[in-house]
mmCIF file with all atom_site columns, C-alpha atoms in Angstrom:
data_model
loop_
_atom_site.group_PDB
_atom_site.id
_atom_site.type_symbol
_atom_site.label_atom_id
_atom_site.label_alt_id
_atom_site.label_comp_id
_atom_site.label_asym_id
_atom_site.label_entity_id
_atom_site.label_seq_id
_atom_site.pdbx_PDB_ins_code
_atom_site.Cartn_x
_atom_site.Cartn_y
_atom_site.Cartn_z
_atom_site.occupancy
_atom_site.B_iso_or_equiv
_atom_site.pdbx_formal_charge
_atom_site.auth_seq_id
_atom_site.auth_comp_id
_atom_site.auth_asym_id
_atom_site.auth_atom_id
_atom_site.pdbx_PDB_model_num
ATOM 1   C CA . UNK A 1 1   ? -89.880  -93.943  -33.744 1.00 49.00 ? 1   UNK A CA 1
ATOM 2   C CA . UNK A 1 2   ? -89.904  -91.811  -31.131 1.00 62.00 ? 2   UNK A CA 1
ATOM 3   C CA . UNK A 1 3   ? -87.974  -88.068  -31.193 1.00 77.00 ? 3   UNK A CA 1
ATOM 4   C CA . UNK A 1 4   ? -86.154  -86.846  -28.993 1.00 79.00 ? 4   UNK A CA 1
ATOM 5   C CA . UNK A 1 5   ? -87.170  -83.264  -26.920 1.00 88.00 ? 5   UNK A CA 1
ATOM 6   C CA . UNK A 1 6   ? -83.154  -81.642  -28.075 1.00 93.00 ? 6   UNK A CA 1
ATOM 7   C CA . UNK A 1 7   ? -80.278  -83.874  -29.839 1.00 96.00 ? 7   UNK A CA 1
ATOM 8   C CA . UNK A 1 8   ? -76.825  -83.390  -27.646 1.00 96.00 ? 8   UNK A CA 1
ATOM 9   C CA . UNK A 1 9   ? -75.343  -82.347  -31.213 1.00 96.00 ? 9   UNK A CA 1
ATOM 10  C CA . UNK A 1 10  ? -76.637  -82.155  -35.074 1.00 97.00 ? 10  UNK A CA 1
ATOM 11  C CA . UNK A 1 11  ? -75.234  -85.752  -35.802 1.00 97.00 ? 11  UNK A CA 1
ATOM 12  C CA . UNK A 1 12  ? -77.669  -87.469  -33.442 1.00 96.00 ? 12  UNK A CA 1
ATOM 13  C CA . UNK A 1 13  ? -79.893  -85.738  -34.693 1.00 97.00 ? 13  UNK A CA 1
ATOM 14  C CA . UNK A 1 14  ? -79.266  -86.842  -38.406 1.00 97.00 ? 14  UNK A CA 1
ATOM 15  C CA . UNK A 1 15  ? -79.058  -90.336  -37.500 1.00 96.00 ? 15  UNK A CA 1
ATOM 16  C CA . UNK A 1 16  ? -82.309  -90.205  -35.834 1.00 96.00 ? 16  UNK A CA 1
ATOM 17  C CA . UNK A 1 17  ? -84.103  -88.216  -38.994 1.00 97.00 ? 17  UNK A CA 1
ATOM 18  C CA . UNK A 1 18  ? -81.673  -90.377  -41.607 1.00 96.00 ? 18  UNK A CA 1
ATOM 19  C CA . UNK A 1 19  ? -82.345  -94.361  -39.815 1.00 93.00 ? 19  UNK A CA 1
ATOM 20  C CA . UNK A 1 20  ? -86.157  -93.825  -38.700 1.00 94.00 ? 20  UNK A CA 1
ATOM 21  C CA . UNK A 1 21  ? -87.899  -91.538  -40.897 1.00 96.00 ? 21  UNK A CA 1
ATOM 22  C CA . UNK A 1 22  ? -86.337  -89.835  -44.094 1.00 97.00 ? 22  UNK A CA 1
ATOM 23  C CA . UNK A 1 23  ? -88.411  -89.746  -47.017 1.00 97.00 ? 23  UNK A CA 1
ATOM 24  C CA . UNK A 1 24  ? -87.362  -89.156  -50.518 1.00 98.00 ? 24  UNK A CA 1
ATOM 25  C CA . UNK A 1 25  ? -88.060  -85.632  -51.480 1.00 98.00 ? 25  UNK A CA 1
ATOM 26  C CA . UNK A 1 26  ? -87.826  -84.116  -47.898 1.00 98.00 ? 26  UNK A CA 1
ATOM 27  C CA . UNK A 1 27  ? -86.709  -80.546  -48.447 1.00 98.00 ? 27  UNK A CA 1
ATOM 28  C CA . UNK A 1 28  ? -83.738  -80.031  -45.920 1.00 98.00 ? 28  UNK A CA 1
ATOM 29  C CA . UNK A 1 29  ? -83.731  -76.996  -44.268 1.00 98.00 ? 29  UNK A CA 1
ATOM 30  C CA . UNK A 1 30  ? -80.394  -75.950  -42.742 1.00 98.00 ? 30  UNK A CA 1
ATOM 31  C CA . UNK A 1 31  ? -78.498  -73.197  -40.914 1.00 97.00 ? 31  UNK A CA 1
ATOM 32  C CA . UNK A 1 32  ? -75.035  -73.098  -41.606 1.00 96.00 ? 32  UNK A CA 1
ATOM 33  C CA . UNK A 1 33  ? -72.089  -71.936  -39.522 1.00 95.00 ? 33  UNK A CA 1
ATOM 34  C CA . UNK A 1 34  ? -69.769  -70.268  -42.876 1.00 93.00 ? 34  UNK A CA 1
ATOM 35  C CA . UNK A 1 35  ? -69.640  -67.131  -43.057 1.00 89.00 ? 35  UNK A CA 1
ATOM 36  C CA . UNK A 1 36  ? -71.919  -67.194  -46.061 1.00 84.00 ? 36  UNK A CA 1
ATOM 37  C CA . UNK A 1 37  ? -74.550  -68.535  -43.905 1.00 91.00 ? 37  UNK A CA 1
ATOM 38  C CA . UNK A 1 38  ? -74.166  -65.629  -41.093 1.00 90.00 ? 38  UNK A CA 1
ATOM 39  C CA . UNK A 1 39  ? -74.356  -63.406  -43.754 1.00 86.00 ? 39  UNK A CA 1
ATOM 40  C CA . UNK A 1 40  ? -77.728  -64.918  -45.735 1.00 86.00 ? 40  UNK A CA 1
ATOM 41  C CA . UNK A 1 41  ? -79.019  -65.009  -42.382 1.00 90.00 ? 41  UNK A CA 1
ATOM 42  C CA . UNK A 1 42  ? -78.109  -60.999  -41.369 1.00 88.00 ? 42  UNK A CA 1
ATOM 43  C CA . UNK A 1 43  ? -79.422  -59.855  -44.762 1.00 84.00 ? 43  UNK A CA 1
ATOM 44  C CA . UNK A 1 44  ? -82.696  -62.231  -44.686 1.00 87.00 ? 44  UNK A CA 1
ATOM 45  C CA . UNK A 1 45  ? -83.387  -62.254  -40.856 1.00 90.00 ? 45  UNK A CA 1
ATOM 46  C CA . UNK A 1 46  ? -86.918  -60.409  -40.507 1.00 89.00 ? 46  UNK A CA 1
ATOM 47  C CA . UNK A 1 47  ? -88.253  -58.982  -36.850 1.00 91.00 ? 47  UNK A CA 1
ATOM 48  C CA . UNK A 1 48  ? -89.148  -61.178  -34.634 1.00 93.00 ? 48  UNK A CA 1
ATOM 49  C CA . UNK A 1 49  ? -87.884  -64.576  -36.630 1.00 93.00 ? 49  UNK A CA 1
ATOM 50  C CA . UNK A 1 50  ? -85.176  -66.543  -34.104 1.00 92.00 ? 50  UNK A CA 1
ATOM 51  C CA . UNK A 1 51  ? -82.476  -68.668  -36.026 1.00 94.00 ? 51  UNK A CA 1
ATOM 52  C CA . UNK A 1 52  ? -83.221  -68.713  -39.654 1.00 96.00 ? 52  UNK A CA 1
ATOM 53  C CA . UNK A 1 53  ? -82.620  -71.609  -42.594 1.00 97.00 ? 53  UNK A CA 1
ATOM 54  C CA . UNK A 1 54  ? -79.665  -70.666  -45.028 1.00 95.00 ? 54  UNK A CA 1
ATOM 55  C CA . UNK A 1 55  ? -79.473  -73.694  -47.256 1.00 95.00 ? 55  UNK A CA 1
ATOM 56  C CA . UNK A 1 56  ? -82.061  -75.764  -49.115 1.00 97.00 ? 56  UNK A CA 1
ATOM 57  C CA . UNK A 1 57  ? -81.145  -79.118  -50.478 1.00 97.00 ? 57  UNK A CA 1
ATOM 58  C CA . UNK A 1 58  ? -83.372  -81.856  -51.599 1.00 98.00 ? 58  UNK A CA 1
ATOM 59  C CA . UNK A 1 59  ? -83.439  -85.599  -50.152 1.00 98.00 ? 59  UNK A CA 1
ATOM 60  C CA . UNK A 1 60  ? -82.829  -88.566  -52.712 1.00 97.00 ? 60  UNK A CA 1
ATOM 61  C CA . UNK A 1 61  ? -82.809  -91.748  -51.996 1.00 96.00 ? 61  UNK A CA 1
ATOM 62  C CA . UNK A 1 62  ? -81.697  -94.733  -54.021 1.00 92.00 ? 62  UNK A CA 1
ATOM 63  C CA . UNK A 1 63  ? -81.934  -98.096  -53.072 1.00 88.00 ? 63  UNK A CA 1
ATOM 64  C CA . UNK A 1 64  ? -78.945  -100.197 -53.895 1.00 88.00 ? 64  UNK A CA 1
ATOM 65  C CA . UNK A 1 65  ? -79.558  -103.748 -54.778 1.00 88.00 ? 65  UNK A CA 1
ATOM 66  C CA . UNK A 1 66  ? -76.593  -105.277 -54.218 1.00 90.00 ? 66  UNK A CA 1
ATOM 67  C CA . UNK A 1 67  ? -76.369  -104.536 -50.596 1.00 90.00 ? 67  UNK A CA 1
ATOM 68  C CA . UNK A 1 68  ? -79.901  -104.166 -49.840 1.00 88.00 ? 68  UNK A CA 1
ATOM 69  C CA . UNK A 1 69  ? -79.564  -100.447 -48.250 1.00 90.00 ? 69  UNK A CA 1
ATOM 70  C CA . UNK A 1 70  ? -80.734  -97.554  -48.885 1.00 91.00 ? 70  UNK A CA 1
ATOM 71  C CA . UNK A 1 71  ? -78.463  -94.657  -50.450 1.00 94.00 ? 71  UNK A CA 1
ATOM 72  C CA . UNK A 1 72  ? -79.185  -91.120  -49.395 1.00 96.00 ? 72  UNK A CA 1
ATOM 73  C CA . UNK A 1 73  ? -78.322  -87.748  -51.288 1.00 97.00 ? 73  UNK A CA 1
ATOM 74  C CA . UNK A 1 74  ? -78.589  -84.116  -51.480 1.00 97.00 ? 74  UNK A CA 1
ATOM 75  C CA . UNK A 1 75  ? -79.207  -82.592  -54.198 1.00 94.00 ? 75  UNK A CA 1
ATOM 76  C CA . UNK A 1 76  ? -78.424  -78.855  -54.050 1.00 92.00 ? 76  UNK A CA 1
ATOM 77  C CA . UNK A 1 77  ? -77.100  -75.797  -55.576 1.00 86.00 ? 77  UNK A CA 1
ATOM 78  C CA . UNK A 1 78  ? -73.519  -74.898  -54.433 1.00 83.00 ? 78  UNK A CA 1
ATOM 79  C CA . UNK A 1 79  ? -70.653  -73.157  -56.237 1.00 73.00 ? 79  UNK A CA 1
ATOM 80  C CA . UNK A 1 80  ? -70.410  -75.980  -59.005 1.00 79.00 ? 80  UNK A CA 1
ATOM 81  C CA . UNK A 1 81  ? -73.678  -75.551  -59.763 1.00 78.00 ? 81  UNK A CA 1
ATOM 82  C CA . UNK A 1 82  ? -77.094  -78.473  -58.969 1.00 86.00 ? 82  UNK A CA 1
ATOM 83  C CA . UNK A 1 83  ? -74.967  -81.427  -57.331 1.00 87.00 ? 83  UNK A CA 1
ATOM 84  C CA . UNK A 1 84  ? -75.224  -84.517  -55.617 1.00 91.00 ? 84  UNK A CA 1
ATOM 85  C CA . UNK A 1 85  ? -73.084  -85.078  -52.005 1.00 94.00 ? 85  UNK A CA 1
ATOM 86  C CA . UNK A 1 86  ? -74.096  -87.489  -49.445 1.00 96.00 ? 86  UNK A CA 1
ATOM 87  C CA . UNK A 1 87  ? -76.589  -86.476  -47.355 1.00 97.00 ? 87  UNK A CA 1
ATOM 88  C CA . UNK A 1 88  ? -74.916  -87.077  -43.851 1.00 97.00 ? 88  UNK A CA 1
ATOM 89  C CA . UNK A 1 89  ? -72.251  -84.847  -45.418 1.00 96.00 ? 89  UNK A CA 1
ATOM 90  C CA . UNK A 1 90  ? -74.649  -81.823  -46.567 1.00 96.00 ? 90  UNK A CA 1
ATOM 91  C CA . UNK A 1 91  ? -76.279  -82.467  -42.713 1.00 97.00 ? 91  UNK A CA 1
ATOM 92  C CA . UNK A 1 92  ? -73.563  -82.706  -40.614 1.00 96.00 ? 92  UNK A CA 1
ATOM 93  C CA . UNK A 1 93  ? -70.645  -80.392  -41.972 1.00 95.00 ? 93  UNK A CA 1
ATOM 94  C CA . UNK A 1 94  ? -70.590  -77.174  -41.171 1.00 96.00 ? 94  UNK A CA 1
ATOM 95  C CA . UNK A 1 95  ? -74.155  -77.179  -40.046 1.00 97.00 ? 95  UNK A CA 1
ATOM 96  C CA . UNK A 1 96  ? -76.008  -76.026  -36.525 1.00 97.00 ? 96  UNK A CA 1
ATOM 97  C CA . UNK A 1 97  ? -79.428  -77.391  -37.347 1.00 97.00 ? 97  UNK A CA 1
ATOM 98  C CA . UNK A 1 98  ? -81.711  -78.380  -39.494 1.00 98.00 ? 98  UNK A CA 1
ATOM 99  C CA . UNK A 1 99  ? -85.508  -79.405  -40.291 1.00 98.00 ? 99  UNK A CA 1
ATOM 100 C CA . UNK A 1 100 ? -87.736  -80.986  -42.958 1.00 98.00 ? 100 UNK A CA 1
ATOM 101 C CA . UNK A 1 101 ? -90.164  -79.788  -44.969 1.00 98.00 ? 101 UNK A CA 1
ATOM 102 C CA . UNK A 1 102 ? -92.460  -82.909  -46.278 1.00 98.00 ? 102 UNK A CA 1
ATOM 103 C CA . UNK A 1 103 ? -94.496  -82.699  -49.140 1.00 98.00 ? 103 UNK A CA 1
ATOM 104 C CA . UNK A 1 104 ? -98.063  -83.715  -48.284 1.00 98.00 ? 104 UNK A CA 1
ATOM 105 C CA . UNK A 1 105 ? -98.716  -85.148  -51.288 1.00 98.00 ? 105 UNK A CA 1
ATOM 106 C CA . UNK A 1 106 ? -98.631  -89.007  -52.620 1.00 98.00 ? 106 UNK A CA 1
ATOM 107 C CA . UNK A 1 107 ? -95.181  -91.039  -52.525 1.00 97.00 ? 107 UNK A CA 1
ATOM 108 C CA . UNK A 1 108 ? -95.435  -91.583  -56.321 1.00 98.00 ? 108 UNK A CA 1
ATOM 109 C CA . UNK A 1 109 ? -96.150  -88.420  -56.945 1.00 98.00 ? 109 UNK A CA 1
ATOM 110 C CA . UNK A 1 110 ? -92.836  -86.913  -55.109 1.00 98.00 ? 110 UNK A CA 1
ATOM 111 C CA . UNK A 1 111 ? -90.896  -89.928  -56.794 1.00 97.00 ? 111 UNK A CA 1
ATOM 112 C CA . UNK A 1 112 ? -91.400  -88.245  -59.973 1.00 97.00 ? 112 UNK A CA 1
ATOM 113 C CA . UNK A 1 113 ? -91.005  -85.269  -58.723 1.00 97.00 ? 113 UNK A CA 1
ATOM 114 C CA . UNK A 1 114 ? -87.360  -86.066  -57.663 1.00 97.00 ? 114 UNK A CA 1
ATOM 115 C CA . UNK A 1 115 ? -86.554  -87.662  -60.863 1.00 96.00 ? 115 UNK A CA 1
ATOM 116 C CA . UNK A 1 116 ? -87.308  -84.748  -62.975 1.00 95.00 ? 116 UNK A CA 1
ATOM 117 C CA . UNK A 1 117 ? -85.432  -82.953  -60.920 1.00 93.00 ? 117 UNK A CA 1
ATOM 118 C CA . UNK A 1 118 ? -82.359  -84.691  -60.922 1.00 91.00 ? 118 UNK A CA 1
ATOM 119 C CA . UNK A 1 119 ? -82.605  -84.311  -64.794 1.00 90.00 ? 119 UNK A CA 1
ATOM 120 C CA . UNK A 1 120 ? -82.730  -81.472  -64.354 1.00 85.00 ? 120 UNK A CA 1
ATOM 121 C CA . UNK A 1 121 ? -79.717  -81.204  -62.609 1.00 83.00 ? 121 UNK A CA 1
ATOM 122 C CA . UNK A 1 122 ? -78.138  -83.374  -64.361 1.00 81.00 ? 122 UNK A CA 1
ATOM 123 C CA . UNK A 1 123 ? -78.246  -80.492  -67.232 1.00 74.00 ? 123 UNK A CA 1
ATOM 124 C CA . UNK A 1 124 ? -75.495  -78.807  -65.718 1.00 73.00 ? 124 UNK A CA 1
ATOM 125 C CA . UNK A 1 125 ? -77.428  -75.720  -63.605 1.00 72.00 ? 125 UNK A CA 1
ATOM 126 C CA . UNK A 1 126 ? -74.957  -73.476  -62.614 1.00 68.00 ? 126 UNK A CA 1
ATOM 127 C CA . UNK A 1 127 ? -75.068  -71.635  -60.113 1.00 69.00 ? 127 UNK A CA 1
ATOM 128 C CA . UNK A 1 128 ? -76.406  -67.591  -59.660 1.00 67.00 ? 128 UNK A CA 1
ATOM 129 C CA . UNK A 1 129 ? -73.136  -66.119  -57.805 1.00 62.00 ? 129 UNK A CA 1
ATOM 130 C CA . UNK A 1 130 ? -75.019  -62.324  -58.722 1.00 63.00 ? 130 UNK A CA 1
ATOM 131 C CA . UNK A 1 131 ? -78.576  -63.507  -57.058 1.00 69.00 ? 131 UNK A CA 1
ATOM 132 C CA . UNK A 1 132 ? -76.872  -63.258  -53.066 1.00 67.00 ? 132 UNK A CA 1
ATOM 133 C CA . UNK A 1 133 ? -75.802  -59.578  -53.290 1.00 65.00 ? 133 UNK A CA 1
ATOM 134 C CA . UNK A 1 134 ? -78.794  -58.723  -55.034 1.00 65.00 ? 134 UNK A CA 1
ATOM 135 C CA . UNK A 1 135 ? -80.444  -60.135  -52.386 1.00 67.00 ? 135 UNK A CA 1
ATOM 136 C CA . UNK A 1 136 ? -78.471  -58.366  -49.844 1.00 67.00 ? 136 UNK A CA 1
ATOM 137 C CA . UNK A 1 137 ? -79.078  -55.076  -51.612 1.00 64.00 ? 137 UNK A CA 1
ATOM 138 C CA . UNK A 1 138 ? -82.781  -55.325  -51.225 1.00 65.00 ? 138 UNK A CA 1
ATOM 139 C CA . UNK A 1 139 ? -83.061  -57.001  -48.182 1.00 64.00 ? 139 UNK A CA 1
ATOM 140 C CA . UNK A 1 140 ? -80.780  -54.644  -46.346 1.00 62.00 ? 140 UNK A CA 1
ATOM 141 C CA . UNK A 1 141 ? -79.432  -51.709  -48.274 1.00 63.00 ? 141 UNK A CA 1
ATOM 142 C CA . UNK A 1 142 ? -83.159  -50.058  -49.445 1.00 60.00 ? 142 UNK A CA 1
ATOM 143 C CA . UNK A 1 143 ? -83.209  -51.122  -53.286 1.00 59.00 ? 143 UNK A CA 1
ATOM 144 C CA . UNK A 1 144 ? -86.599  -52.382  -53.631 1.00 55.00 ? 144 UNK A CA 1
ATOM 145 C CA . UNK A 1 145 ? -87.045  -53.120  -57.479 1.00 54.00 ? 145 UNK A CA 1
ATOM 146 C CA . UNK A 1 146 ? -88.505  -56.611  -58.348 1.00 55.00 ? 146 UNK A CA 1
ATOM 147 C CA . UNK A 1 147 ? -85.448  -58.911  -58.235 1.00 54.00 ? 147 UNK A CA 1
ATOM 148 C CA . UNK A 1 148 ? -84.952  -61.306  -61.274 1.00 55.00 ? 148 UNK A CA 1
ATOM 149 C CA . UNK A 1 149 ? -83.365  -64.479  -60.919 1.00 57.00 ? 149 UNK A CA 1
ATOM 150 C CA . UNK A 1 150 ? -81.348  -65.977  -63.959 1.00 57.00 ? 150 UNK A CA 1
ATOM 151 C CA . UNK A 1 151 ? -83.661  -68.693  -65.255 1.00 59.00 ? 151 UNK A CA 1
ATOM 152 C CA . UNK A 1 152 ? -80.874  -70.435  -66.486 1.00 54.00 ? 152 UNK A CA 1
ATOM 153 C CA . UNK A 1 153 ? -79.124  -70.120  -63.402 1.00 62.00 ? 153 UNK A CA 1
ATOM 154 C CA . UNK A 1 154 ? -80.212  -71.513  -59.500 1.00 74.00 ? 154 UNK A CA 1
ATOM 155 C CA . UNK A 1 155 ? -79.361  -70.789  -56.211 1.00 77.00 ? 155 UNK A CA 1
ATOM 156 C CA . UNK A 1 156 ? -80.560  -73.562  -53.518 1.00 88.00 ? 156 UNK A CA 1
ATOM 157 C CA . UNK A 1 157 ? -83.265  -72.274  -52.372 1.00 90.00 ? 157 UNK A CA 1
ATOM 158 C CA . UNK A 1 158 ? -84.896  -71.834  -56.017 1.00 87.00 ? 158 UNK A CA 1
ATOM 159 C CA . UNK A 1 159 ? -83.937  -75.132  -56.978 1.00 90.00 ? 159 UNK A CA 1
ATOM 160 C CA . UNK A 1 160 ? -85.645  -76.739  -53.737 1.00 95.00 ? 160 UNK A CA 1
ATOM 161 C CA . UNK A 1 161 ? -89.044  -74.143  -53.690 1.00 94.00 ? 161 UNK A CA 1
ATOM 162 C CA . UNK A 1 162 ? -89.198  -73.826  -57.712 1.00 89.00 ? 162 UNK A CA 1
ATOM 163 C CA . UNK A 1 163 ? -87.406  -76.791  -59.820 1.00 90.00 ? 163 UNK A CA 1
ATOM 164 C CA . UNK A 1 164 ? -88.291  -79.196  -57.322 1.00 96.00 ? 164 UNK A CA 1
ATOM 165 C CA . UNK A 1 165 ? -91.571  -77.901  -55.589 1.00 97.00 ? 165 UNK A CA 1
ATOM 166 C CA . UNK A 1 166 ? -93.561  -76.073  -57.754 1.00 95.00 ? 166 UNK A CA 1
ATOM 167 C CA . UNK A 1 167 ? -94.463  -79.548  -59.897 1.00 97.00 ? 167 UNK A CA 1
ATOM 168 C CA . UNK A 1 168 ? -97.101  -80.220  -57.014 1.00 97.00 ? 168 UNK A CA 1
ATOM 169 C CA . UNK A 1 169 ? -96.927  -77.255  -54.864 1.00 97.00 ? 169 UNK A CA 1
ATOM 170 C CA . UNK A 1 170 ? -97.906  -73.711  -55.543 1.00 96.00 ? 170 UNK A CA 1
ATOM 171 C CA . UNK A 1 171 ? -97.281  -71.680  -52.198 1.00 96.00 ? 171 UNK A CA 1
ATOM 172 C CA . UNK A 1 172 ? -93.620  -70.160  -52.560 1.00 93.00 ? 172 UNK A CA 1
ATOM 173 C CA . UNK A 1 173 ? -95.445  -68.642  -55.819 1.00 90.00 ? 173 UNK A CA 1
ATOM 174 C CA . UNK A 1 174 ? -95.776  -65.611  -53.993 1.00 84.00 ? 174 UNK A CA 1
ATOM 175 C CA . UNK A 1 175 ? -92.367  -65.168  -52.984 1.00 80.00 ? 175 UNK A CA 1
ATOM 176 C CA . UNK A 1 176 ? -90.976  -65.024  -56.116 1.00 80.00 ? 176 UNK A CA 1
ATOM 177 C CA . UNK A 1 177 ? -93.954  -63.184  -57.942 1.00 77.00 ? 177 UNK A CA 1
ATOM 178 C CA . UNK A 1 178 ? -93.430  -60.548  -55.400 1.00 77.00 ? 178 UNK A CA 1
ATOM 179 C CA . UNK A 1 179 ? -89.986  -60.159  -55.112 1.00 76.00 ? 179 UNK A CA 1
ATOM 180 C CA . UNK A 1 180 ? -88.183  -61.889  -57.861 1.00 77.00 ? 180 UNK A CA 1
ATOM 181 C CA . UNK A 1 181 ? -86.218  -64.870  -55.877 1.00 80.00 ? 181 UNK A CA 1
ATOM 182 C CA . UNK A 1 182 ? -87.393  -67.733  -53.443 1.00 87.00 ? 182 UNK A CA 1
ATOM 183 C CA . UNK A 1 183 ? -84.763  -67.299  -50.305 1.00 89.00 ? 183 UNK A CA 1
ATOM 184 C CA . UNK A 1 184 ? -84.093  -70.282  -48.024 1.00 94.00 ? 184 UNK A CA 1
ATOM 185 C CA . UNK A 1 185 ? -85.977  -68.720  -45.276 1.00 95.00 ? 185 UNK A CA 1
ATOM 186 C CA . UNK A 1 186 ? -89.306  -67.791  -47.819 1.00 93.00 ? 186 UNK A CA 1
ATOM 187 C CA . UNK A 1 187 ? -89.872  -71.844  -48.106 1.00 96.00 ? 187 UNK A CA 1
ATOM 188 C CA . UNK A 1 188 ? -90.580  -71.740  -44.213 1.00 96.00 ? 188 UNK A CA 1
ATOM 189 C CA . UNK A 1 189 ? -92.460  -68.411  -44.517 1.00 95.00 ? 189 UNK A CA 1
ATOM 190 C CA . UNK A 1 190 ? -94.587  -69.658  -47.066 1.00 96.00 ? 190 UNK A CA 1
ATOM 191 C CA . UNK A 1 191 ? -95.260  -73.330  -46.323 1.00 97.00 ? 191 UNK A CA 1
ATOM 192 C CA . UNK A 1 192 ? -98.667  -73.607  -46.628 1.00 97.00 ? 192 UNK A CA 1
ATOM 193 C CA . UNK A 1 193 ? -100.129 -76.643  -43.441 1.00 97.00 ? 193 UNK A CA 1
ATOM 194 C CA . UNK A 1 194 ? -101.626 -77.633  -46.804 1.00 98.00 ? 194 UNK A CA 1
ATOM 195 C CA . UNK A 1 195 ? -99.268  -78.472  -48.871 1.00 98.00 ? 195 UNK A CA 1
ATOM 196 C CA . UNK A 1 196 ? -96.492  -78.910  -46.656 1.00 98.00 ? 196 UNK A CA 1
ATOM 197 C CA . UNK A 1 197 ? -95.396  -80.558  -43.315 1.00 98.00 ? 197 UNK A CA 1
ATOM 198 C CA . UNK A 1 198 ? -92.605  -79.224  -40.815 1.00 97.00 ? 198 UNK A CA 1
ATOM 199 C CA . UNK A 1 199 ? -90.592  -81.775  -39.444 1.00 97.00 ? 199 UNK A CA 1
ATOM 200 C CA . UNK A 1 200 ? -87.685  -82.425  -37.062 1.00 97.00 ? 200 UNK A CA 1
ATOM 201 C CA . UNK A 1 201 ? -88.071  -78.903  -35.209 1.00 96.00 ? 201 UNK A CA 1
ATOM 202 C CA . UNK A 1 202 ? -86.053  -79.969  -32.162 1.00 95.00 ? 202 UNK A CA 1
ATOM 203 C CA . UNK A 1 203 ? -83.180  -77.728  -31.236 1.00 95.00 ? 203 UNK A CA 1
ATOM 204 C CA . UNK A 1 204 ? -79.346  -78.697  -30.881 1.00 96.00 ? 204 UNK A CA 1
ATOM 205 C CA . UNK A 1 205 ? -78.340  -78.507  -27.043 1.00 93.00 ? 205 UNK A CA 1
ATOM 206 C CA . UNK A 1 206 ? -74.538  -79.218  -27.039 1.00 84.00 ? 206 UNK A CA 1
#
């Protein structure tokens, strides 16, 4: 395999990542073009930090017998709660980049990893609508008291740093020991070189 320097737009890029080297139980990092993702990125932006992730989903990948291909998925936390939607869809729409975050820990143990946490899912999570402006208000608007995330409840970046991650990993601890909440952004922060690997850094030139 050999990546390219920039991708002309974010679906060569994809079909690069998705045909030569996606692993199950990537964490997809992602800056989004809504205006929900401007605004997670104004209220989460820190000094000195360029373009900043605003969605977290997790790659799955089935293999499908009858056809002999491989199936990929997202999981990740949207307004109907922990869902599945094909990757190329959660990659490509509505997106201006993205990059991985690989696990540097054994195949089988990720495997499991991901399966738990599609039970999980599978639970019905819903989804913390309050968790965003809460972030906003302490990010932004001065009110510093320890933030608590629903437990019951997930936004994307919480399912990908603490459902999903924290079965092998334990460096977004901090983040949410400090502060109450794991933000799309904190999982690049606090990637520790050993626990994690970041991929696919190449920028988006058309």
């Amino acid at each position: 395999m050999t990546q390219l320097e920039a991708y002309k737009t974010v679906v060569d890029k994809y079909n690069d990542y998705a045909t030569n080297d996606a692993k199950n139980g990537d964490i997809i990092q992602i800056t989004g073009t809504s205006w929900l993702s401007n605004t997670i990125a104004w209220s989460d932006k820190r000094p000195g930090e360029g373009v900043i992730a605003t969605h977290s989903g997790l790659c799955m990948m089935m293999f499908d017998k009858n056809t002999n291909q491989i199936r990929r998925f997202m999981l990740q936390a949207e307004a109907n709660g922990v869902m599945p939607d094909y990757l190329s869809d959660a990659v490509c729409s509505g997106v201006r980049n993205f990059y991985v975050l690989r696990p540097k820990v054994s195949q089988d143990v990720i495997d499991i990893a991901v399966s738990k946490s599609w039970t999980s899912a599978e639970a019905k999570i819903a989804y913390d609508f309050f968790l965003l402006p809460k972030i906003l208000m302490y990010e932004k608007m001065g009110l510093k008291s320890r933030i608590m995330a629903n437990p019951l409840k997930d936004i994307c970046s919480m399912y990908t740093g603490q459902k999903y991650a924290s079965q092998f990993a334990r460096c977004f601890d901090s983040a949410l020991a400090k502060n109450g909440y794991v933000s799309p952004q904190d999982l690049r922060r606090d990637a520790s070189p050993d626990e994690f690997s970041i991929l696919w850094m190449q920028g988006i030139t058309g």
